[in-house]
């Protein structure tokens, strides 16, 4: 399947340095920055530097090096924010909204790391 990546999306512009971000961490293949509209005391977005539209695009087409680097970046942030449940932290949630039903606003793959409060149920009951 061909994925249609929009190079003018806001995260692509952040990666090109055209607009600023509140950087948290950077690796060879990933960038992490604070969400501009935080929904929890900790709300960090992790994005790959490559042009991937969503989670399935990244999972299917990213290189092993990109996937490892991106995943380690998430681990680094969970550790540095003190969120690790196995190390005295209170835990966190990862969210990767994808496509219309996932209500994805920005069409560049990203994972939300949310923590710092009890986050409630995963989904609202309909
Ligand atoms: P999603 O609905 O998963 O696509 O989430 C996109 C997220 O990007 C939202 O939580 C927005 O608050 C966040 N966002 C949009 N523009 C910016 C920006 N310039 N800097 C940081 N976060 C942003």
mmCIF file of C-alpha atoms and ligand atoms in Angstrom:
data_model
loop_
_atom_site.group_PDB
_atom_site.id
_atom_site.type_symbol
_atom_site.label_atom_id
_atom_site.label_comp_id
_atom_site.label_asym_id
_atom_site.label_seq_id
_atom_site.Cartn_x
_atom_site.Cartn_y
_atom_site.Cartn_z
ATOM 1 C CA UNK A 1 0.000 0.000 0.000
ATOM 2 C CA UNK A 2 1.208 3.526 -0.795
ATOM 3 C CA UNK A 3 1.123 5.946 2.112
ATOM 4 C CA UNK A 4 0.511 9.581 1.237
ATOM 5 C CA UNK A 5 2.765 11.740 3.432
ATOM 6 C CA UNK A 6 2.047 15.487 3.588
ATOM 7 C CA UNK A 7 5.422 17.267 3.958
ATOM 8 C CA UNK A 8 3.663 20.434 5.127
ATOM 9 C CA UNK A 9 2.227 18.875 8.302
ATOM 10 C CA UNK A 10 3.175 20.670 11.500
ATOM 11 C CA UNK A 11 5.554 17.987 12.789
ATOM 12 C CA UNK A 12 7.430 17.940 9.477
ATOM 13 C CA UNK A 13 7.823 21.691 9.878
ATOM 14 C CA UNK A 14 9.146 21.217 13.436
ATOM 15 C CA UNK A 15 11.663 18.667 12.132
ATOM 16 C CA UNK A 16 12.843 21.134 9.489
ATOM 17 C CA UNK A 17 13.250 23.822 12.173
ATOM 18 C CA UNK A 18 10.609 26.044 10.569
ATOM 19 C CA UNK A 19 8.640 26.286 13.804
ATOM 20 C CA UNK A 20 9.898 25.836 17.358
ATOM 21 C CA UNK A 21 9.170 23.079 19.817
ATOM 22 C CA UNK A 22 9.851 22.459 23.469
ATOM 23 C CA UNK A 23 12.437 19.732 22.948
ATOM 24 C CA UNK A 24 12.729 16.980 25.543
ATOM 25 C CA UNK A 25 15.118 14.577 23.841
ATOM 26 C CA UNK A 26 16.638 13.838 20.456
ATOM 27 C CA UNK A 27 18.196 10.699 18.982
ATOM 28 C CA UNK A 28 19.490 9.912 15.486
ATOM 29 C CA UNK A 29 16.024 8.839 14.310
ATOM 30 C CA UNK A 30 13.576 10.459 16.744
ATOM 31 C CA UNK A 31 12.593 13.755 18.336
ATOM 32 C CA UNK A 32 10.611 14.194 21.550
ATOM 33 C CA UNK A 33 8.948 17.432 22.602
ATOM 34 C CA UNK A 34 6.217 18.638 24.933
ATOM 35 C CA UNK A 35 2.667 18.693 23.591
ATOM 36 C CA UNK A 36 1.494 22.266 23.084
ATOM 37 C CA UNK A 37 -1.870 21.433 24.724
ATOM 38 C CA UNK A 38 -0.887 19.068 27.549
ATOM 39 C CA UNK A 39 -3.577 16.745 28.817
ATOM 40 C CA UNK A 40 -1.599 15.530 31.829
ATOM 41 C CA UNK A 41 1.285 16.882 33.957
ATOM 42 C CA UNK A 42 3.628 14.993 31.636
ATOM 43 C CA UNK A 43 2.593 14.990 27.979
ATOM 44 C CA UNK A 44 5.445 14.316 25.591
ATOM 45 C CA UNK A 45 5.191 13.533 21.880
ATOM 46 C CA UNK A 46 7.764 11.246 20.295
ATOM 47 C CA UNK A 47 8.074 11.378 16.522
ATOM 48 C CA UNK A 48 10.342 9.587 14.071
ATOM 49 C CA UNK A 49 12.477 11.842 11.891
ATOM 50 C CA UNK A 50 11.466 9.813 8.851
ATOM 51 C CA UNK A 51 8.345 10.610 6.829
ATOM 52 C CA UNK A 52 5.832 8.151 8.253
ATOM 53 C CA UNK A 53 2.121 8.904 8.317
ATOM 54 C CA UNK A 54 0.984 6.700 11.172
ATOM 55 C CA UNK A 55 1.715 3.680 13.345
ATOM 56 C CA UNK A 56 1.142 0.995 10.707
ATOM 57 C CA UNK A 57 3.234 2.889 8.163
ATOM 58 C CA UNK A 58 6.112 3.069 10.642
ATOM 59 C CA UNK A 59 5.728 -0.533 11.818
ATOM 60 C CA UNK A 60 5.657 -1.889 8.272
ATOM 61 C CA UNK A 61 8.181 0.304 6.470
ATOM 62 C CA UNK A 62 10.652 1.820 8.936
ATOM 63 C CA UNK A 63 14.086 0.254 9.162
ATOM 64 C CA UNK A 64 15.053 -1.871 12.144
ATOM 65 C CA UNK A 65 17.446 0.901 13.208
ATOM 66 C CA UNK A 66 14.631 3.486 13.172
ATOM 67 C CA UNK A 67 12.284 1.232 15.144
ATOM 68 C CA UNK A 68 14.879 0.388 17.772
ATOM 69 C CA UNK A 69 15.953 4.008 18.132
ATOM 70 C CA UNK A 70 12.359 5.262 18.385
ATOM 71 C CA UNK A 71 11.443 2.641 20.984
ATOM 72 C CA UNK A 72 14.549 3.377 23.041
ATOM 73 C CA UNK A 73 13.699 7.085 22.895
ATOM 74 C CA UNK A 74 10.336 6.312 24.511
ATOM 75 C CA UNK A 75 12.102 4.263 27.186
ATOM 76 C CA UNK A 76 14.568 7.061 27.851
ATOM 77 C CA UNK A 77 11.764 9.566 28.414
ATOM 78 C CA UNK A 78 9.757 7.263 30.694
ATOM 79 C CA UNK A 79 12.921 6.776 32.746
ATOM 80 C CA UNK A 80 13.985 10.411 32.810
ATOM 81 C CA UNK A 81 10.511 11.550 33.874
ATOM 82 C CA UNK A 82 10.492 8.987 36.691
ATOM 83 C CA UNK A 83 7.388 7.257 35.345
ATOM 84 C CA UNK A 84 8.618 3.639 35.321
ATOM 85 C CA UNK A 85 6.211 1.548 37.436
ATOM 86 C CA UNK A 86 8.985 -0.952 38.162
ATOM 87 C CA UNK A 87 11.313 1.720 39.505
ATOM 88 C CA UNK A 88 9.112 3.650 41.905
ATOM 89 C CA UNK A 89 7.188 5.612 39.268
ATOM 90 C CA UNK A 90 3.437 5.808 39.041
ATOM 91 C CA UNK A 91 3.123 4.669 35.434
ATOM 92 C CA UNK A 92 2.033 6.279 32.208
ATOM 93 C CA UNK A 93 0.081 5.672 29.003
ATOM 94 C CA UNK A 94 1.256 5.517 25.408
ATOM 95 C CA UNK A 95 -1.221 6.553 22.703
ATOM 96 C CA UNK A 96 -0.736 6.431 18.945
ATOM 97 C CA UNK A 97 -3.850 7.802 17.250
ATOM 98 C CA UNK A 98 -3.965 6.657 13.627
ATOM 99 C CA UNK A 99 -6.375 7.636 10.869
ATOM 100 C CA UNK A 100 -9.961 8.816 11.021
ATOM 101 C CA UNK A 101 -11.358 6.416 13.615
ATOM 102 C CA UNK A 102 -8.236 6.955 15.700
ATOM 103 C CA UNK A 103 -8.925 10.709 15.476
ATOM 104 C CA UNK A 104 -5.382 11.534 14.395
ATOM 105 C CA UNK A 105 -4.947 15.286 13.946
ATOM 106 C CA UNK A 106 -1.353 15.498 12.758
ATOM 107 C CA UNK A 107 -0.484 13.124 9.877
ATOM 108 C CA UNK A 108 3.070 12.376 10.993
ATOM 109 C CA UNK A 109 3.420 9.304 13.188
ATOM 110 C CA UNK A 110 3.717 10.165 16.868
ATOM 111 C CA UNK A 111 3.344 8.504 20.237
ATOM 112 C CA UNK A 112 1.907 10.438 23.145
ATOM 113 C CA UNK A 113 3.501 9.710 26.540
ATOM 114 C CA UNK A 114 1.070 10.774 29.237
ATOM 115 C CA UNK A 115 1.696 10.612 32.963
ATOM 116 C CA UNK A 116 1.739 12.425 36.264
ATOM 117 C CA UNK A 117 -1.874 11.740 37.211
ATOM 118 C CA UNK A 118 -4.349 8.875 37.172
ATOM 119 C CA UNK A 119 -5.454 8.825 33.542
ATOM 120 C CA UNK A 120 -8.835 7.147 33.909
ATOM 121 C CA UNK A 121 -10.285 4.484 31.659
ATOM 122 C CA UNK A 122 -8.612 3.850 28.330
ATOM 123 C CA UNK A 123 -11.768 4.642 26.360
ATOM 124 C CA UNK A 124 -15.096 6.229 27.179
ATOM 125 C CA UNK A 125 -17.963 3.776 27.275
ATOM 126 C CA UNK A 126 -20.462 4.555 24.500
HETATM 127 P P1 LIG B 1 -3.139 13.504 17.490
HETATM 128 O O1 LIG B 1 -4.601 13.791 17.693
HETATM 129 O O2 LIG B 1 -2.737 12.187 18.061
HETATM 130 O O3 LIG B 1 -2.740 13.678 16.050
HETATM 131 O O4 LIG B 1 -2.370 14.561 18.362
HETATM 132 C C1 LIG B 1 -1.686 15.657 17.863
HETATM 133 C C2 LIG B 1 -1.118 16.400 19.044
HETATM 134 O O5 LIG B 1 -0.199 17.352 18.570
HETATM 135 C C3 LIG B 1 -2.154 17.141 19.892
HETATM 136 O O6 LIG B 1 -2.096 16.663 21.238
HETATM 137 C C4 LIG B 1 -1.697 18.604 19.805
HETATM 138 O O7 LIG B 1 -1.873 19.312 21.010
HETATM 139 C C5 LIG B 1 -0.235 18.454 19.434
HETATM 140 N N1 LIG B 1 0.345 19.577 18.718
HETATM 141 C C6 LIG B 1 -0.131 20.207 17.630
HETATM 142 N N2 LIG B 1 0.708 21.178 17.229
HETATM 143 C C7 LIG B 1 1.755 21.157 18.080
HETATM 144 C C8 LIG B 1 2.968 21.895 18.197
HETATM 145 N N3 LIG B 1 3.266 22.898 17.343
HETATM 146 N N4 LIG B 1 3.813 21.590 19.194
HETATM 147 C C9 LIG B 1 3.523 20.605 20.064
HETATM 148 N N5 LIG B 1 2.406 19.856 20.000
HETATM 149 C C10 LIG B 1 1.528 20.118 19.027
#
